[in-house]
mmCIF file of C-alpha atoms in Angstrom:
data_model
loop_
_atom_site.group_PDB
_atom_site.id
_atom_site.type_symbol
_atom_site.label_atom_id
_atom_site.label_comp_id
_atom_site.label_asym_id
_atom_site.label_seq_id
_atom_site.Cartn_x
_atom_site.Cartn_y
_atom_site.Cartn_z
ATOM 1 C CA UNK A 85 0.145 0.090 0.001
ATOM 2 C CA UNK A 86 1.235 3.430 -0.699
ATOM 3 C CA UNK A 87 1.355 5.935 1.742
ATOM 4 C CA UNK A 88 0.816 9.655 0.927
ATOM 5 C CA UNK A 89 -0.189 12.971 2.421
ATOM 6 C CA UNK A 90 -1.364 15.028 -0.573
ATOM 7 C CA UNK A 91 -2.310 13.871 -4.131
ATOM 8 C CA UNK A 92 -3.047 17.013 -6.621
ATOM 9 C CA UNK A 93 -4.973 15.764 -9.694
ATOM 10 C CA UNK A 94 -5.236 17.662 -12.925
ATOM 11 C CA UNK A 95 -8.665 16.911 -14.130
ATOM 12 C CA UNK A 96 -9.328 16.502 -17.969
ATOM 13 C CA UNK A 97 -11.959 14.580 -20.025
ATOM 14 C CA UNK A 98 -10.328 11.325 -20.443
ATOM 15 C CA UNK A 99 -6.811 11.372 -19.290
ATOM 16 C CA UNK A 100 -5.839 12.609 -15.633
ATOM 17 C CA UNK A 101 -2.295 13.442 -14.359
ATOM 18 C CA UNK A 102 -1.581 13.387 -10.709
ATOM 19 C CA UNK A 103 1.381 14.080 -8.473
ATOM 20 C CA UNK A 104 1.713 12.608 -4.945
ATOM 21 C CA UNK A 105 3.565 14.507 -2.128
ATOM 22 C CA UNK A 106 4.750 13.353 1.285
ATOM 23 C CA UNK A 107 4.035 15.341 4.667
ATOM 24 C CA UNK A 108 7.358 17.304 3.755
ATOM 25 C CA UNK A 109 5.887 18.487 0.387
ATOM 26 C CA UNK A 110 8.522 16.234 -1.505
ATOM 27 C CA UNK A 111 7.298 14.611 -4.742
ATOM 28 C CA UNK A 112 6.877 10.786 -4.233
ATOM 29 C CA UNK A 113 5.288 9.727 -7.179
ATOM 30 C CA UNK A 114 3.464 11.072 -10.375
ATOM 31 C CA UNK A 115 1.029 9.062 -12.414
ATOM 32 C CA UNK A 116 -0.875 9.244 -15.846
ATOM 33 C CA UNK A 117 -4.337 7.471 -15.580
ATOM 34 C CA UNK A 118 -7.266 7.283 -17.851
ATOM 35 C CA UNK A 119 -10.783 7.662 -16.666
ATOM 36 C CA UNK A 120 -11.335 3.947 -16.141
ATOM 37 C CA UNK A 121 -8.251 3.483 -14.136
ATOM 38 C CA UNK A 122 -8.383 6.560 -11.577
ATOM 39 C CA UNK A 123 -11.144 5.226 -9.213
ATOM 40 C CA UNK A 124 -9.392 1.554 -9.260
ATOM 41 C CA UNK A 125 -6.007 3.105 -8.492
ATOM 42 C CA UNK A 126 -7.302 5.514 -5.738
ATOM 43 C CA UNK A 127 -9.226 2.838 -4.000
ATOM 44 C CA UNK A 128 -6.047 1.070 -3.231
ATOM 45 C CA UNK A 129 -4.351 3.790 -1.446
ATOM 46 C CA UNK A 130 -4.519 4.679 2.249
ATOM 47 C CA UNK A 131 -6.756 7.548 3.286
ATOM 48 C CA UNK A 132 -5.257 10.692 2.168
ATOM 49 C CA UNK A 133 -5.905 14.209 0.917
ATOM 50 C CA UNK A 134 -6.746 14.586 -2.867
ATOM 51 C CA UNK A 135 -6.801 18.103 -4.417
ATOM 52 C CA UNK A 136 -8.197 19.227 -7.424
ATOM 53 C CA UNK A 137 -9.194 22.365 -9.215
ATOM 54 C CA UNK A 138 -13.056 23.569 -8.910
ATOM 55 C CA UNK A 139 -13.460 23.071 -12.648
ATOM 56 C CA UNK A 140 -15.797 21.096 -15.056
ATOM 57 C CA UNK A 141 -16.681 17.695 -13.695
ATOM 58 C CA UNK A 142 -14.795 18.318 -10.328
ATOM 59 C CA UNK A 143 -17.909 17.981 -8.009
ATOM 60 C CA UNK A 144 -18.567 14.688 -9.732
ATOM 61 C CA UNK A 145 -15.134 13.153 -9.095
ATOM 62 C CA UNK A 146 -15.220 14.926 -5.543
ATOM 63 C CA UNK A 147 -18.192 12.812 -4.649
ATOM 64 C CA UNK A 148 -16.792 9.421 -6.348
ATOM 65 C CA UNK A 149 -13.424 9.962 -4.477
ATOM 66 C CA UNK A 150 -14.959 10.829 -1.255
ATOM 67 C CA UNK A 151 -16.905 7.610 -1.335
ATOM 68 C CA UNK A 152 -13.598 5.901 -1.138
ATOM 69 C CA UNK A 153 -12.922 7.622 2.351
ATOM 70 C CA UNK A 154 -10.094 10.105 1.064
ATOM 71 C CA UNK A 155 -10.474 13.831 1.955
ATOM 72 C CA UNK A 156 -11.383 15.936 -0.894
ATOM 73 C CA UNK A 157 -10.282 19.390 -1.620
ATOM 74 C CA UNK A 158 -11.616 21.789 -4.521
ATOM 75 C CA UNK A 159 -9.406 24.795 -4.919
ATOM 76 C CA UNK A 160 -10.557 27.872 -7.029
ATOM 77 C CA UNK A 161 -8.275 27.656 -10.459
ATOM 78 C CA UNK A 162 -7.512 31.165 -10.397
ATOM 79 C CA UNK A 163 -5.891 31.021 -6.937
ATOM 80 C CA UNK A 164 -3.940 27.636 -7.737
ATOM 81 C CA UNK A 165 -2.199 29.497 -10.832
ATOM 82 C CA UNK A 166 0.071 31.408 -8.390
ATOM 83 C CA UNK A 167 1.801 28.214 -7.196
ATOM 84 C CA UNK A 168 2.595 26.940 -10.898
ATOM 85 C CA UNK A 169 6.382 27.010 -11.500
ATOM 86 C CA UNK A 170 8.338 26.455 -14.684
ATOM 87 C CA UNK A 171 6.535 25.417 -18.039
ATOM 88 C CA UNK A 172 3.150 24.855 -17.937
ATOM 89 C CA UNK A 173 2.179 21.223 -18.390
ATOM 90 C CA UNK A 174 0.060 18.615 -16.855
ATOM 91 C CA UNK A 175 2.145 17.351 -14.359
ATOM 92 C CA UNK A 176 3.268 20.963 -13.107
ATOM 93 C CA UNK A 177 -0.378 21.788 -12.959
ATOM 94 C CA UNK A 178 -0.865 18.745 -10.811
ATOM 95 C CA UNK A 179 2.051 19.721 -8.555
ATOM 96 C CA UNK A 180 0.872 23.277 -8.318
ATOM 97 C CA UNK A 181 -2.839 22.034 -7.109
ATOM 98 C CA UNK A 182 -1.110 19.613 -4.350
ATOM 99 C CA UNK A 183 1.239 22.499 -3.255
ATOM 100 C CA UNK A 184 -1.692 24.734 -2.807
ATOM 101 C CA UNK A 185 -3.466 22.206 -0.856
ATOM 102 C CA UNK A 186 -0.504 21.689 1.305
ATOM 103 C CA UNK A 187 -0.216 25.590 1.835
ATOM 104 C CA UNK A 188 -3.685 25.724 3.175
ATOM 105 C CA UNK A 189 -4.086 29.678 2.513
ATOM 106 C CA UNK A 190 -6.704 29.026 -0.220
ATOM 107 C CA UNK A 191 -10.446 28.758 0.904
ATOM 108 C CA UNK A 192 -11.624 25.540 -0.716
ATOM 109 C CA UNK A 193 -15.085 25.149 -2.591
ATOM 110 C CA UNK A 194 -17.535 22.697 -0.948
ATOM 111 C CA UNK A 195 -18.161 19.466 -2.942
ATOM 112 C CA UNK A 196 -21.796 19.788 -4.069
ATOM 113 C CA UNK A 197 -24.278 17.052 -3.530
ATOM 114 C CA UNK A 198 -26.288 15.917 -6.472
ATOM 115 C CA UNK A 199 -29.206 17.741 -5.094
ATOM 116 C CA UNK A 200 -27.396 20.856 -5.174
ATOM 117 C CA UNK A 201 -26.243 20.455 -8.839
ATOM 118 C CA UNK A 202 -29.846 19.683 -9.745
ATOM 119 C CA UNK A 203 -30.737 23.020 -8.354
ATOM 120 C CA UNK A 204 -28.000 24.773 -10.110
ATOM 121 C CA UNK A 205 -28.780 23.069 -13.372
ATOM 122 C CA UNK A 206 -32.370 24.167 -13.005
ATOM 123 C CA UNK A 207 -31.450 27.862 -12.444
ATOM 124 C CA UNK A 208 -28.679 27.668 -15.203
ATOM 125 C CA UNK A 209 -31.546 26.266 -17.575
ATOM 126 C CA UNK A 210 -34.011 28.932 -16.430
ATOM 127 C CA UNK A 211 -31.406 31.700 -16.957
ATOM 128 C CA UNK A 212 -30.703 30.461 -20.604
ATOM 129 C CA UNK A 213 -34.259 30.410 -21.571
ATOM 130 C CA UNK A 214 -34.702 33.829 -20.004
ATOM 131 C CA UNK A 215 -31.415 35.238 -21.908
ATOM 132 C CA UNK A 216 -32.781 33.486 -25.128
ATOM 133 C CA UNK A 217 -36.195 35.380 -24.811
ATOM 134 C CA UNK A 218 -34.411 38.673 -24.170
ATOM 135 C CA UNK A 219 -32.261 38.214 -27.256
ATOM 136 C CA UNK A 220 -35.019 37.311 -29.415
ATOM 137 C CA UNK A 221 -37.136 40.406 -28.237
ATOM 138 C CA UNK A 222 -34.131 42.705 -29.016
ATOM 139 C CA UNK A 223 -33.597 41.178 -32.285
ATOM 140 C CA UNK A 224 -37.128 41.653 -33.368
ATOM 141 C CA UNK A 225 -37.390 45.400 -32.341
ATOM 142 C CA UNK A 226 -34.161 45.757 -34.209
ATOM 143 C CA UNK A 227 -35.623 44.138 -37.353
ATOM 144 C CA UNK A 228 -38.714 46.091 -37.077
ATOM 145 C CA UNK A 229 -36.825 49.478 -36.693
ATOM 146 C CA UNK A 230 -35.167 48.887 -40.120
ATOM 147 C CA UNK A 231 -38.345 48.605 -41.672
ATOM 148 C CA UNK A 232 -39.532 52.039 -40.111
ATOM 149 C CA UNK A 233 -41.735 50.375 -37.334
ATOM 150 C CA UNK A 234 -40.173 51.881 -34.010
ATOM 151 C CA UNK A 235 -41.423 50.414 -30.597
ATOM 152 C CA UNK A 236 -40.990 51.669 -27.173
ATOM 153 C CA UNK A 237 -38.966 49.697 -24.586
ATOM 154 C CA UNK A 238 -40.185 46.545 -22.938
ATOM 155 C CA UNK A 239 -41.228 43.166 -23.699
ATOM 156 C CA UNK A 240 -44.847 43.713 -23.051
ATOM 157 C CA UNK A 241 -45.139 46.414 -25.540
ATOM 158 C CA UNK A 242 -43.697 44.207 -28.218
ATOM 159 C CA UNK A 243 -45.974 41.392 -27.338
ATOM 160 C CA UNK A 244 -49.208 43.349 -27.618
ATOM 161 C CA UNK A 245 -47.941 45.257 -30.591
ATOM 162 C CA UNK A 246 -46.756 42.129 -32.835
ATOM 163 C CA UNK A 247 -50.422 40.701 -33.787
ATOM 164 C CA UNK A 248 -51.468 44.496 -34.813
ATOM 165 C CA UNK A 249 -48.187 44.673 -36.865
ATOM 166 C CA UNK A 250 -48.873 41.554 -38.522
ATOM 167 C CA UNK A 251 -52.365 42.422 -39.591
ATOM 168 C CA UNK A 252 -51.820 45.879 -40.526
ATOM 169 C CA UNK A 253 -51.613 46.061 -44.371
ATOM 170 C CA UNK A 254 -50.882 49.530 -44.457
ATOM 171 C CA UNK A 255 -47.492 49.509 -42.549
ATOM 172 C CA UNK A 256 -45.520 48.938 -45.490
ATOM 173 C CA UNK A 257 -44.133 45.512 -44.646
ATOM 174 C CA UNK A 258 -43.806 42.993 -47.534
ATOM 175 C CA UNK A 259 -45.378 39.391 -47.418
ATOM 176 C CA UNK A 260 -41.872 37.721 -46.901
ATOM 177 C CA UNK A 261 -41.090 39.782 -43.909
ATOM 178 C CA UNK A 262 -44.501 39.185 -42.332
ATOM 179 C CA UNK A 263 -43.964 35.338 -42.897
ATOM 180 C CA UNK A 264 -40.528 35.791 -40.934
ATOM 181 C CA UNK A 265 -41.842 37.952 -38.447
ATOM 182 C CA UNK A 266 -44.631 35.470 -37.600
ATOM 183 C CA UNK A 267 -42.178 32.870 -37.009
ATOM 184 C CA UNK A 268 -40.366 34.898 -34.575
ATOM 185 C CA UNK A 269 -43.721 35.686 -33.024
ATOM 186 C CA UNK A 270 -44.548 31.840 -32.266
ATOM 187 C CA UNK A 271 -40.914 31.461 -31.052
ATOM 188 C CA UNK A 272 -41.521 34.209 -28.651
ATOM 189 C CA UNK A 273 -44.698 32.550 -27.324
ATOM 190 C CA UNK A 274 -42.728 29.162 -26.942
ATOM 191 C CA UNK A 275 -40.097 30.841 -24.887
ATOM 192 C CA UNK A 276 -42.706 32.436 -22.901
ATOM 193 C CA UNK A 277 -44.487 29.464 -22.107
ATOM 194 C CA UNK A 278 -41.354 27.669 -21.277
ATOM 195 C CA UNK A 279 -40.154 30.426 -18.832
ATOM 196 C CA UNK A 280 -43.622 30.130 -17.315
ATOM 197 C CA UNK A 281 -43.012 26.561 -16.568
ATOM 198 C CA UNK A 282 -39.760 27.288 -14.880
ATOM 199 C CA UNK A 283 -41.282 29.957 -12.750
ATOM 200 C CA UNK A 284 -44.056 27.750 -11.442
ATOM 201 C CA UNK A 285 -41.687 24.971 -10.876
ATOM 202 C CA UNK A 286 -39.344 27.555 -8.944
ATOM 203 C CA UNK A 287 -42.360 28.692 -6.882
ATOM 204 C CA UNK A 288 -43.048 25.091 -5.963
ATOM 205 C CA UNK A 289 -39.520 24.327 -4.946
ATOM 206 C CA UNK A 290 -39.233 27.342 -2.725
ATOM 207 C CA UNK A 291 -42.643 26.233 -0.749
ATOM 208 C CA UNK A 292 -41.089 22.937 -0.421
ATOM 209 C CA UNK A 293 -37.937 24.255 1.291
ATOM 210 C CA UNK A 294 -37.906 25.627 4.802
ATOM 211 C CA UNK A 295 -34.585 27.638 4.313
ATOM 212 C CA UNK A 296 -36.026 29.375 1.419
ATOM 213 C CA UNK A 297 -39.278 30.376 3.269
ATOM 214 C CA UNK A 298 -36.936 31.827 6.031
ATOM 215 C CA UNK A 299 -34.906 33.718 3.447
ATOM 216 C CA UNK A 300 -37.972 35.150 1.742
ATOM 217 C CA UNK A 301 -38.729 37.307 4.974
ATOM 218 C CA UNK A 302 -35.211 39.296 4.481
ATOM 219 C CA UNK A 303 -36.043 42.471 2.636
ATOM 220 C CA UNK A 304 -34.768 42.167 -0.895
ATOM 221 C CA UNK A 305 -34.876 38.509 -1.185
ATOM 222 C CA UNK A 306 -37.587 37.031 -3.284
ATOM 223 C CA UNK A 307 -38.264 33.393 -4.519
ATOM 224 C CA UNK A 308 -35.584 33.513 -7.275
ATOM 225 C CA UNK A 309 -32.903 35.038 -4.958
ATOM 226 C CA UNK A 310 -33.776 32.518 -2.143
ATOM 227 C CA UNK A 311 -33.589 29.688 -4.042
ATOM 228 C CA UNK A 312 -30.571 30.909 -5.958
ATOM 229 C CA UNK A 313 -28.780 31.657 -2.471
ATOM 230 C CA UNK A 314 -29.505 28.467 -1.241
ATOM 231 C CA UNK A 315 -27.966 26.613 -4.303
ATOM 232 C CA UNK A 316 -24.709 28.740 -4.148
ATOM 233 C CA UNK A 317 -24.345 28.719 -0.445
ATOM 234 C CA UNK A 318 -25.268 25.144 0.444
ATOM 235 C CA UNK A 319 -24.909 24.487 3.974
ATOM 236 C CA UNK A 320 -22.691 27.712 4.514
ATOM 237 C CA UNK A 321 -20.185 25.845 6.500
ATOM 238 C CA UNK A 322 -17.475 26.581 4.120
ATOM 239 C CA UNK A 323 -17.640 30.094 5.269
ATOM 240 C CA UNK A 324 -16.546 30.980 8.800
ATOM 241 C CA UNK A 325 -18.546 34.267 9.078
ATOM 242 C CA UNK A 326 -21.264 36.065 6.922
ATOM 243 C CA UNK A 327 -18.344 38.365 5.804
ATOM 244 C CA UNK A 328 -16.543 35.466 4.060
ATOM 245 C CA UNK A 329 -19.583 34.813 2.107
ATOM 246 C CA UNK A 330 -20.279 38.402 1.047
ATOM 247 C CA UNK A 331 -16.535 38.557 0.003
ATOM 248 C CA UNK A 332 -16.800 35.385 -1.919
ATOM 249 C CA UNK A 333 -19.688 36.921 -3.898
ATOM 250 C CA UNK A 334 -17.636 39.968 -4.520
ATOM 251 C CA UNK A 335 -19.794 42.574 -2.620
ATOM 252 C CA UNK A 336 -16.444 44.014 -0.679
ATOM 253 C CA UNK A 337 -14.384 46.551 -1.819
ATOM 254 C CA UNK A 338 -11.149 45.992 -4.136
ATOM 255 C CA UNK A 339 -7.631 47.076 -2.447
ATOM 256 C CA UNK A 340 -4.749 48.628 -3.853
ATOM 257 C CA UNK A 341 -3.029 49.562 -0.863
ATOM 258 C CA UNK A 342 0.923 50.083 -0.657
ATOM 259 C CA UNK A 343 3.221 51.611 1.777
ATOM 260 C CA UNK A 344 0.681 52.068 4.698
ATOM 261 C CA UNK A 345 -1.589 53.862 2.231
ATOM 262 C CA UNK A 346 -5.076 52.288 1.889
ATOM 263 C CA UNK A 347 -6.971 52.589 -1.354
ATOM 264 C CA UNK A 348 -10.581 51.021 -1.685
ATOM 265 C CA UNK A 349 -11.804 50.828 -5.136
ATOM 266 C CA UNK A 350 -14.951 49.393 -6.270
ATOM 267 C CA UNK A 351 -16.227 45.985 -5.507
ATOM 268 C CA UNK A 352 -14.270 42.878 -6.394
ATOM 269 C CA UNK A 353 -17.066 41.289 -8.440
ATOM 270 C CA UNK A 354 -15.728 37.913 -7.658
ATOM 271 C CA UNK A 355 -17.991 34.700 -7.549
ATOM 272 C CA UNK A 356 -21.417 34.224 -9.263
ATOM 273 C CA UNK A 357 -22.136 37.088 -11.421
ATOM 274 C CA UNK A 358 -25.789 36.177 -11.914
ATOM 275 C CA UNK A 359 -26.558 35.724 -8.061
ATOM 276 C CA UNK A 360 -24.646 39.030 -7.378
ATOM 277 C CA UNK A 361 -26.726 40.894 -9.794
ATOM 278 C CA UNK A 362 -30.005 39.450 -8.369
ATOM 279 C CA UNK A 363 -29.023 40.587 -4.831
ATOM 280 C CA UNK A 364 -27.939 43.881 -5.960
ATOM 281 C CA UNK A 365 -31.345 44.489 -7.655
ATOM 282 C CA UNK A 366 -33.236 43.284 -4.657
ATOM 283 C CA UNK A 367 -31.259 45.676 -2.485
ATOM 284 C CA UNK A 368 -31.861 48.522 -5.064
ATOM 285 C CA UNK A 369 -35.621 47.794 -4.599
ATOM 286 C CA UNK A 370 -35.466 48.239 -0.821
ATOM 287 C CA UNK A 371 -33.245 51.290 -0.968
ATOM 288 C CA UNK A 372 -35.419 52.999 -3.394
ATOM 289 C CA UNK A 373 -38.627 52.486 -1.080
ATOM 290 C CA UNK A 374 -36.828 53.324 2.327
ATOM 291 C CA UNK A 375 -38.137 56.890 2.289
ATOM 292 C CA UNK A 376 -40.762 57.659 4.866
ATOM 293 C CA UNK A 377 -40.249 54.305 6.803
ATOM 294 C CA UNK A 378 -39.145 54.487 10.568
ATOM 295 C CA UNK A 379 -37.977 51.042 11.150
ATOM 296 C CA UNK A 380 -34.045 50.667 12.085
ATOM 297 C CA UNK A 381 -33.094 49.099 8.456
ATOM 298 C CA UNK A 382 -34.604 51.946 6.438
ATOM 299 C CA UNK A 383 -33.269 54.481 8.998
ATOM 300 C CA UNK A 384 -29.992 53.028 8.498
ATOM 301 C CA UNK A 385 -30.301 52.950 4.615
ATOM 302 C CA UNK A 386 -31.554 56.830 4.514
ATOM 303 C CA UNK A 387 -28.550 57.927 6.575
ATOM 304 C CA UNK A 388 -26.164 55.853 4.378
ATOM 305 C CA UNK A 389 -27.864 57.369 1.270
ATOM 306 C CA UNK A 390 -27.178 60.749 2.647
ATOM 307 C CA UNK A 391 -23.664 60.168 3.605
ATOM 308 C CA UNK A 392 -22.424 57.937 0.697
ATOM 309 C CA UNK A 393 -24.854 58.288 -2.113
ATOM 310 C CA UNK A 394 -27.604 55.947 -3.492
ATOM 311 C CA UNK A 395 -25.500 53.294 -5.315
ATOM 312 C CA UNK A 396 -22.964 52.877 -2.463
ATOM 313 C CA UNK A 397 -26.112 52.220 -0.242
ATOM 314 C CA UNK A 398 -27.434 49.673 -2.417
ATOM 315 C CA UNK A 399 -24.154 47.722 -2.363
ATOM 316 C CA UNK A 400 -23.834 48.052 1.276
ATOM 317 C CA UNK A 401 -27.383 46.736 1.812
ATOM 318 C CA UNK A 402 -26.546 43.732 -0.453
ATOM 319 C CA UNK A 403 -23.479 43.087 1.473
ATOM 320 C CA UNK A 404 -25.688 43.023 4.645
ATOM 321 C CA UNK A 405 -28.324 40.909 2.842
ATOM 322 C CA UNK A 406 -25.745 38.000 2.140
ATOM 323 C CA UNK A 407 -24.548 38.251 5.949
ATOM 324 C CA UNK A 408 -28.034 37.633 7.020
ATOM 325 C CA UNK A 409 -28.483 34.975 4.717
ATOM 326 C CA UNK A 410 -25.564 33.180 5.928
ATOM 327 C CA UNK A 411 -26.677 33.306 9.434
ATOM 328 C CA UNK A 412 -30.121 31.815 8.394
ATOM 329 C CA UNK A 413 -28.619 29.117 6.269
ATOM 330 C CA UNK A 414 -25.741 28.273 8.331
ATOM 331 C CA UNK A 415 -27.156 28.652 11.988
ATOM 332 C CA UNK A 416 -30.790 27.545 11.192
ATOM 333 C CA UNK A 417 -31.993 31.063 12.318
ATOM 334 C CA UNK A 418 -35.107 33.013 11.298
ATOM 335 C CA UNK A 419 -35.112 36.827 10.293
ATOM 336 C CA UNK A 420 -36.782 39.040 12.711
ATOM 337 C CA UNK A 421 -37.849 42.373 11.177
ATOM 338 C CA UNK A 422 -36.195 45.526 12.874
ATOM 339 C CA UNK A 423 -38.570 47.558 14.955
ATOM 340 C CA UNK A 424 -39.367 50.949 14.549
ATOM 341 C CA UNK A 425 -37.273 53.468 16.009
#
């Protein structure tokens, strides 16, 4: 039986390269295995730490390897790159992963369960349908403008106007273009029906999950944001505090400090771009409606808007929302609305 401390695996589609390091960080062995050999070889090893980049198929292999009794560590690829030395090749990549894991300075990514991957797949497919519909609407509006038919912004304006445009014989549109426009209209209707199915299914999922029901009570969090937060954060145990969660989502200032002089710039925009956008838009809705309210949160928002401006107050509230969400998810608590001042 081979004894090892850390194994770094460079994942690929069919061929896997790995480097084995002992407790002192010295290279003990290196191997090249195909997809069929990997699990069989790892099953013969004594329990050790196996590190991989959090890239495509990483969660699948993390679950499979974890079932063998090994400790699986997934590391963000952008942070592992700093440990790469010499020429870039598969063995050096695997060694960089192993050394980054042994160093222990990089926060690992939690291995997602099948249920978490199902939830993320659902959200990705919903976003794909929504993006397709948005692109189609903009495409049709642009085509109509080329024929002299200019419509106001908004998807509802286009939906209501298209039937009348198709039936109007005096708008100068050719029969060829009407036929093409009709096909685009039917495609838009199909996308509307598809997105409606996802929204109905999302509402059902949110009702069935206690965590989502507790998250919805937080100002700025609705069904989509609550479900997305739960899918992204999981159990929340990978973060020591709520501040770490907000930093992982990119809602903290970017630093460019040197010589004792601290310079804070805009937010880092790390992590899940779509979720961050959802949270910021939810926070913007809360900030825009805070005027005239007397509860502590609204008063805090109004003071922040007066002192730092509307947009910075929105980001600050988004940061606070993520911190609150972490407490709700990780500690199982419920949100209590702040009392009036």
